[in-house]
């Protein structure tokens, strides 16, 4: 049976571990954190509700002892500082890149064959950091953003139409944040194009709300979201461990797809036991290509900030 490590026992990491346990996605889930006792406490709390929620997955916690993570099949990295109100994603780069680099080195030492899922922000650039540090193939180092972004988009559409969110399928692309590219042309409600059910101005407003979905929650709570991001990461782990070959938007290094090279962007992929089994190339129209290009430019800019920091 599978073993999963979640690095960072904050709200997102603990939620991810909880969903993995509750849904019995892995036999053993290791939660690790730098704060003394936090990972142990949360892991124990999750284990103590196993008799109530009726699951067998075992959760264990550790303060910075990566030997406990040995031979993990999948590692989810949620470590880093959360965004504070008024702080841009780019402000976080220097601090979080250092954290992600050190975590990745520790992870790879004990689980050289693991598939790594990055959740730390700024997402696209932290995926870049984990990829260059791990030296793993690109299919095995991916970022979680698209599932969260499409979930927000689908939730808003379900609310607008007053229907079950289960009926809505959607794909979006690009960077995680304000330059993401939702694709109404590829959004359906039980197979019906969403454009037949929602007026353009209403749909545009939903897309705008989706783009700033993270910021909306930061304004309300004074901190980043955790239930949806933690659940989204767990869904990626499940697709990999159960070889479900599900189609999800994930952040991966592009190598020529969509005419883009050497940039970490969200694109639809088939997710299975080897990580990304295939990158799906959609036939984008001129407007969609233009939006993707804007997103690519933004991500490349932030990647260059990391390159400059690294060269120092």
Short mmCIF file of C-alpha atoms in Angstrom, two decimals:
data_model
loop_
_atom_site.label_atom_id
_atom_site.label_comp_id
_atom_site.label_asym_id
_atom_site.label_seq_id
_atom_site.Cartn_x
_atom_site.Cartn_y
_atom_site.Cartn_z
CA UNK A 1 0.00 0.00 0.00
CA UNK A 2 1.07 3.55 -0.63
CA UNK A 3 2.91 6.03 1.56
CA UNK A 4 2.46 9.79 1.24
CA UNK A 5 4.38 12.59 2.93
CA UNK A 6 2.89 16.03 3.41
CA UNK A 7 5.52 18.65 4.21
CA UNK A 8 4.08 21.58 6.16
CA UNK A 9 1.46 20.91 8.84
CA UNK A 10 -0.25 24.27 8.51
CA UNK A 11 -3.88 24.55 7.46
CA UNK A 12 -3.34 23.38 3.87
CA UNK A 13 -1.03 20.49 4.74
CA UNK A 14 -3.19 19.27 7.62
CA UNK A 15 -6.33 19.45 5.44
CA UNK A 16 -4.56 17.47 2.71
CA UNK A 17 -3.45 14.81 5.23
CA UNK A 18 -6.96 14.66 6.66
CA UNK A 19 -8.59 14.13 3.25
CA UNK A 20 -5.99 11.48 2.32
CA UNK A 21 -6.72 9.61 5.56
CA UNK A 22 -10.49 10.03 5.52
CA UNK A 23 -10.71 8.76 1.95
CA UNK A 24 -8.16 5.98 2.60
CA UNK A 25 -6.06 7.12 -0.35
CA UNK A 26 -2.82 5.95 1.31
CA UNK A 27 -1.99 3.41 3.97
CA UNK A 28 0.48 5.70 5.73
CA UNK A 29 0.51 9.50 5.75
CA UNK A 30 3.49 11.30 7.26
CA UNK A 31 3.01 14.92 8.25
CA UNK A 32 6.21 16.90 8.79
CA UNK A 33 6.82 20.44 10.03
CA UNK A 34 9.59 22.59 11.50
CA UNK A 35 7.47 23.75 14.45
CA UNK A 36 8.01 21.46 17.42
CA UNK A 37 5.04 19.15 18.05
CA UNK A 38 2.65 20.64 15.48
CA UNK A 39 2.87 17.78 12.94
CA UNK A 40 2.76 15.16 15.70
CA UNK A 41 -0.30 16.80 17.26
CA UNK A 42 -2.28 17.17 14.04
CA UNK A 43 -1.38 13.64 12.89
CA UNK A 44 -2.51 12.27 16.26
CA UNK A 45 -5.76 14.24 16.07
CA UNK A 46 -6.49 12.86 12.57
CA UNK A 47 -5.67 9.31 13.75
CA UNK A 48 -7.97 9.66 16.76
CA UNK A 49 -10.97 10.33 14.55
CA UNK A 50 -10.35 7.15 12.53
CA UNK A 51 -12.70 5.17 14.82
CA UNK A 52 -15.38 7.86 14.37
CA UNK A 53 -15.08 8.28 10.60
CA UNK A 54 -14.23 4.62 10.03
CA UNK A 55 -10.94 4.62 8.15
CA UNK A 56 -7.69 2.63 8.45
CA UNK A 57 -5.15 5.09 7.05
CA UNK A 58 -2.46 5.75 9.65
CA UNK A 59 -1.21 9.32 10.17
CA UNK A 60 2.10 10.01 11.88
CA UNK A 61 3.82 13.33 12.54
CA UNK A 62 7.42 14.43 12.82
CA UNK A 63 9.33 17.60 13.63
CA UNK A 64 11.86 17.93 10.81
CA UNK A 65 12.93 14.25 10.86
CA UNK A 66 12.86 13.35 7.19
CA UNK A 67 14.02 9.77 7.80
CA UNK A 68 10.37 9.06 8.72
CA UNK A 69 9.39 10.04 5.15
CA UNK A 70 11.60 7.35 3.56
CA UNK A 71 10.19 5.54 0.52
CA UNK A 72 7.22 7.83 0.05
CA UNK A 73 5.40 7.33 -3.25
CA UNK A 74 4.15 10.92 -3.37
CA UNK A 75 5.31 14.00 -1.48
CA UNK A 76 3.13 17.10 -1.19
CA UNK A 77 5.05 20.30 -0.38
CA UNK A 78 2.93 22.98 1.26
CA UNK A 79 5.74 24.69 3.21
CA UNK A 80 6.29 28.40 3.04
CA UNK A 81 4.89 31.65 4.33
CA UNK A 82 1.25 32.37 3.50
CA UNK A 83 0.36 35.56 1.70
CA UNK A 84 -0.58 38.40 4.05
CA UNK A 85 -3.12 41.11 3.09
CA UNK A 86 -1.50 43.64 0.76
CA UNK A 87 1.41 41.31 -0.03
CA UNK A 88 1.98 40.34 -3.68
CA UNK A 89 2.79 36.75 -4.59
CA UNK A 90 6.15 37.97 -5.86
CA UNK A 91 7.08 39.34 -2.40
CA UNK A 92 7.15 35.75 -1.23
CA UNK A 93 9.67 34.45 -3.74
CA UNK A 94 12.94 34.78 -1.90
CA UNK A 95 11.78 33.31 1.41
CA UNK A 96 9.68 30.52 -0.02
CA UNK A 97 12.24 29.50 -2.67
CA UNK A 98 14.78 28.90 0.11
CA UNK A 99 12.25 26.82 2.05
CA UNK A 100 11.16 24.76 -0.99
CA UNK A 101 14.78 24.13 -2.02
CA UNK A 102 15.74 22.80 1.40
CA UNK A 103 12.56 20.68 1.69
CA UNK A 104 13.08 19.19 -1.79
CA UNK A 105 16.70 18.24 -0.97
CA UNK A 106 15.54 16.46 2.20
CA UNK A 107 12.67 14.71 0.43
CA UNK A 108 14.84 13.42 -2.44
CA UNK A 109 17.48 12.12 -0.01
CA UNK A 110 14.96 9.67 1.49
CA UNK A 111 12.50 9.16 -1.40
CA UNK A 112 14.46 9.47 -4.67
CA UNK A 113 11.60 7.97 -6.70
CA UNK A 114 8.76 10.06 -5.26
CA UNK A 115 6.42 12.16 -7.35
CA UNK A 116 6.43 15.70 -5.97
CA UNK A 117 3.34 17.92 -5.85
CA UNK A 118 4.06 21.56 -5.02
CA UNK A 119 1.40 23.70 -3.34
CA UNK A 120 3.66 26.48 -1.97
CA UNK A 121 3.25 29.99 -3.40
CA UNK A 122 4.07 31.64 -5.76
CA UNK A 123 3.02 28.29 -7.23
CA UNK A 124 4.51 28.27 -10.75
CA UNK A 125 7.91 29.46 -9.55
CA UNK A 126 8.02 27.14 -6.54
CA UNK A 127 7.35 24.23 -8.94
CA UNK A 128 10.33 25.49 -10.96
CA UNK A 129 12.45 25.59 -7.78
CA UNK A 130 11.46 22.03 -6.76
CA UNK A 131 12.08 20.73 -10.28
CA UNK A 132 15.61 22.16 -10.65
CA UNK A 133 16.51 21.10 -7.09
CA UNK A 134 15.20 17.53 -7.43
CA UNK A 135 16.60 16.97 -10.97
CA UNK A 136 13.65 14.61 -11.53
CA UNK A 137 11.89 14.31 -14.92
CA UNK A 138 9.31 17.06 -15.45
CA UNK A 139 6.42 14.54 -15.29
CA UNK A 140 7.29 13.88 -11.63
CA UNK A 141 7.43 17.46 -10.30
CA UNK A 142 4.13 19.27 -10.74
CA UNK A 143 2.21 22.11 -9.17
CA UNK A 144 -1.31 22.16 -7.76
CA UNK A 145 -3.22 25.24 -8.89
CA UNK A 146 -5.52 24.38 -11.76
CA UNK A 147 -7.73 22.02 -9.76
CA UNK A 148 -8.27 24.70 -7.12
CA UNK A 149 -8.87 27.44 -9.70
CA UNK A 150 -11.34 25.33 -11.72
CA UNK A 151 -13.08 24.32 -8.48
CA UNK A 152 -13.67 27.97 -7.61
CA UNK A 153 -14.85 28.69 -11.16
CA UNK A 154 -17.20 25.68 -11.12
CA UNK A 155 -18.52 26.57 -7.64
CA UNK A 156 -19.42 30.09 -8.82
CA UNK A 157 -21.14 28.71 -11.94
CA UNK A 158 -23.12 26.20 -9.84
CA UNK A 159 -24.20 29.07 -7.58
CA UNK A 160 -25.27 31.23 -10.53
CA UNK A 161 -27.32 28.41 -12.11
CA UNK A 162 -28.50 27.01 -8.75
CA UNK A 163 -27.46 23.47 -9.72
CA UNK A 164 -25.15 20.75 -8.42
CA UNK A 165 -21.45 21.53 -8.82
CA UNK A 166 -21.03 17.87 -9.87
CA UNK A 167 -22.55 18.74 -13.26
CA UNK A 168 -19.89 21.28 -14.21
CA UNK A 169 -16.73 20.41 -16.14
CA UNK A 170 -14.16 23.08 -16.83
CA UNK A 171 -10.54 23.62 -17.80
CA UNK A 172 -8.37 26.66 -17.29
CA UNK A 173 -4.76 27.34 -18.12
CA UNK A 174 -1.81 29.62 -17.45
CA UNK A 175 -0.25 30.87 -14.25
CA UNK A 176 -1.84 30.59 -10.83
CA UNK A 177 -3.15 34.02 -9.93
CA UNK A 178 -4.41 37.09 -11.67
CA UNK A 179 -3.20 36.02 -15.16
CA UNK A 180 -4.90 32.61 -15.20
CA UNK A 181 -6.82 31.79 -18.37
CA UNK A 182 -10.32 30.37 -17.79
CA UNK A 183 -11.74 28.86 -20.99
CA UNK A 184 -15.53 29.31 -21.31
CA UNK A 185 -15.37 27.47 -24.66
CA UNK A 186 -14.27 24.36 -22.77
CA UNK A 187 -16.74 24.76 -19.88
CA UNK A 188 -19.84 22.57 -19.90
CA UNK A 189 -22.86 21.88 -17.68
CA UNK A 190 -23.79 18.18 -18.06
CA UNK A 191 -22.40 18.45 -21.60
CA UNK A 192 -24.17 21.73 -22.43
CA UNK A 193 -21.82 24.62 -23.29
CA UNK A 194 -21.95 27.11 -20.40
CA UNK A 195 -22.26 29.97 -22.91
CA UNK A 196 -25.80 28.72 -23.71
CA UNK A 197 -26.85 28.99 -20.07
CA UNK A 198 -25.10 32.10 -18.73
CA UNK A 199 -25.00 35.54 -20.39
CA UNK A 200 -21.54 36.76 -21.42
CA UNK A 201 -21.35 39.66 -18.94
CA UNK A 202 -22.33 37.36 -16.04
CA UNK A 203 -19.79 34.75 -17.13
CA UNK A 204 -17.09 37.43 -17.46
CA UNK A 205 -17.84 38.54 -13.88
CA UNK A 206 -17.52 34.92 -12.69
CA UNK A 207 -14.16 34.63 -14.51
CA UNK A 208 -12.91 37.83 -12.84
CA UNK A 209 -14.02 36.56 -9.43
CA UNK A 210 -12.19 33.27 -10.11
CA UNK A 211 -8.97 35.09 -11.03
CA UNK A 212 -8.96 36.92 -7.71
CA UNK A 213 -10.49 34.01 -5.75
CA UNK A 214 -7.46 33.63 -3.47
CA UNK A 215 -7.37 37.34 -2.73
CA UNK A 216 -11.09 37.38 -1.88
CA UNK A 217 -10.48 34.80 0.85
CA UNK A 218 -7.38 36.59 2.18
CA UNK A 219 -9.48 39.77 2.52
CA UNK A 220 -12.23 37.91 4.38
CA UNK A 221 -10.05 35.86 6.73
CA UNK A 222 -6.73 37.67 6.81
CA UNK A 223 -5.00 34.48 5.61
CA UNK A 224 -4.97 32.12 2.62
CA UNK A 225 -7.58 29.44 1.95
CA UNK A 226 -6.99 25.85 3.08
CA UNK A 227 -10.01 23.51 2.72
CA UNK A 228 -10.17 23.71 -1.08
CA UNK A 229 -6.37 23.81 -1.70
CA UNK A 230 -5.75 20.89 0.68
CA UNK A 231 -8.53 18.85 -0.94
CA UNK A 232 -7.26 19.69 -4.44
CA UNK A 233 -3.76 18.40 -3.58
CA UNK A 234 -5.29 15.21 -2.15
CA UNK A 235 -7.25 14.71 -5.38
CA UNK A 236 -3.98 14.80 -7.36
CA UNK A 237 -2.40 12.26 -4.97
CA UNK A 238 -5.41 9.97 -5.46
CA UNK A 239 -5.22 10.17 -9.27
CA UNK A 240 -1.53 9.17 -9.11
CA UNK A 241 -1.75 6.39 -6.51
CA UNK A 242 -4.86 4.81 -8.04
CA UNK A 243 -3.59 5.35 -11.60
CA UNK A 244 -6.92 6.96 -12.43
CA UNK A 245 -5.60 8.73 -15.56
CA UNK A 246 -7.80 11.72 -14.81
CA UNK A 247 -7.64 14.89 -16.87
CA UNK A 248 -6.68 17.81 -14.64
CA UNK A 249 -5.06 21.19 -15.19
CA UNK A 250 -1.67 21.09 -13.42
CA UNK A 251 1.47 23.21 -13.46
CA UNK A 252 4.30 21.55 -15.40
CA UNK A 253 7.40 22.65 -17.30
CA UNK A 254 6.39 23.09 -20.93
CA UNK A 255 8.83 21.81 -23.54
CA UNK A 256 7.37 23.06 -26.80
CA UNK A 257 3.68 22.44 -26.09
CA UNK A 258 1.52 25.43 -27.08
CA UNK A 259 4.66 26.85 -28.71
CA UNK A 260 6.07 27.55 -25.22
CA UNK A 261 9.44 26.35 -23.98
CA UNK A 262 11.05 26.30 -20.54
CA UNK A 263 8.15 27.86 -18.65
CA UNK A 264 6.07 26.41 -15.81
CA UNK A 265 2.40 26.85 -16.62
CA UNK A 266 -0.95 25.25 -15.87
CA UNK A 267 -2.14 23.03 -18.74
CA UNK A 268 -4.52 20.06 -18.99
CA UNK A 269 -2.75 16.74 -18.48
CA UNK A 270 -3.52 13.06 -17.92
CA UNK A 271 -2.51 12.26 -14.35
CA UNK A 272 -1.63 8.66 -13.47
CA UNK A 273 0.87 6.40 -11.75
CA UNK A 274 3.91 8.00 -13.40
CA UNK A 275 2.77 11.53 -12.62
CA UNK A 276 1.95 13.39 -15.82
CA UNK A 277 1.31 10.67 -18.40
CA UNK A 278 0.61 13.15 -21.17
CA UNK A 279 0.25 16.90 -21.72
CA UNK A 280 -2.96 17.62 -23.65
CA UNK A 281 -2.68 20.32 -26.30
CA UNK A 282 -5.95 22.16 -26.92
CA UNK A 283 -6.59 23.94 -30.18
CA UNK A 284 -6.74 27.46 -28.75
CA UNK A 285 -8.22 30.36 -30.70
CA UNK A 286 -6.41 33.69 -31.17
CA UNK A 287 -7.92 35.32 -28.06
CA UNK A 288 -7.09 32.35 -25.83
CA UNK A 289 -3.53 32.19 -27.21
CA UNK A 290 -3.09 35.88 -26.46
CA UNK A 291 -4.25 35.43 -22.84
CA UNK A 292 -1.91 32.45 -22.44
CA UNK A 293 0.96 34.53 -23.80
CA UNK A 294 0.28 37.26 -21.21
CA UNK A 295 0.29 34.59 -18.49
CA UNK A 296 3.52 33.08 -19.84
CA UNK A 297 5.18 36.52 -19.80
CA UNK A 298 4.18 37.05 -16.17
CA UNK A 299 5.45 33.64 -15.04
CA UNK A 300 8.74 34.05 -16.97
CA UNK A 301 9.24 37.40 -15.27
CA UNK A 302 8.86 35.81 -11.84
CA UNK A 303 11.08 32.88 -12.88
CA UNK A 304 13.79 35.41 -13.80
CA UNK A 305 13.55 36.88 -10.27
CA UNK A 306 14.33 33.39 -8.94
CA UNK A 307 17.19 32.99 -11.46
CA UNK A 308 18.73 36.27 -10.26
CA UNK A 309 18.41 35.21 -6.60
CA UNK A 310 19.99 31.83 -7.40
CA UNK A 311 22.92 33.41 -9.23
CA UNK A 312 23.69 35.51 -6.14
#
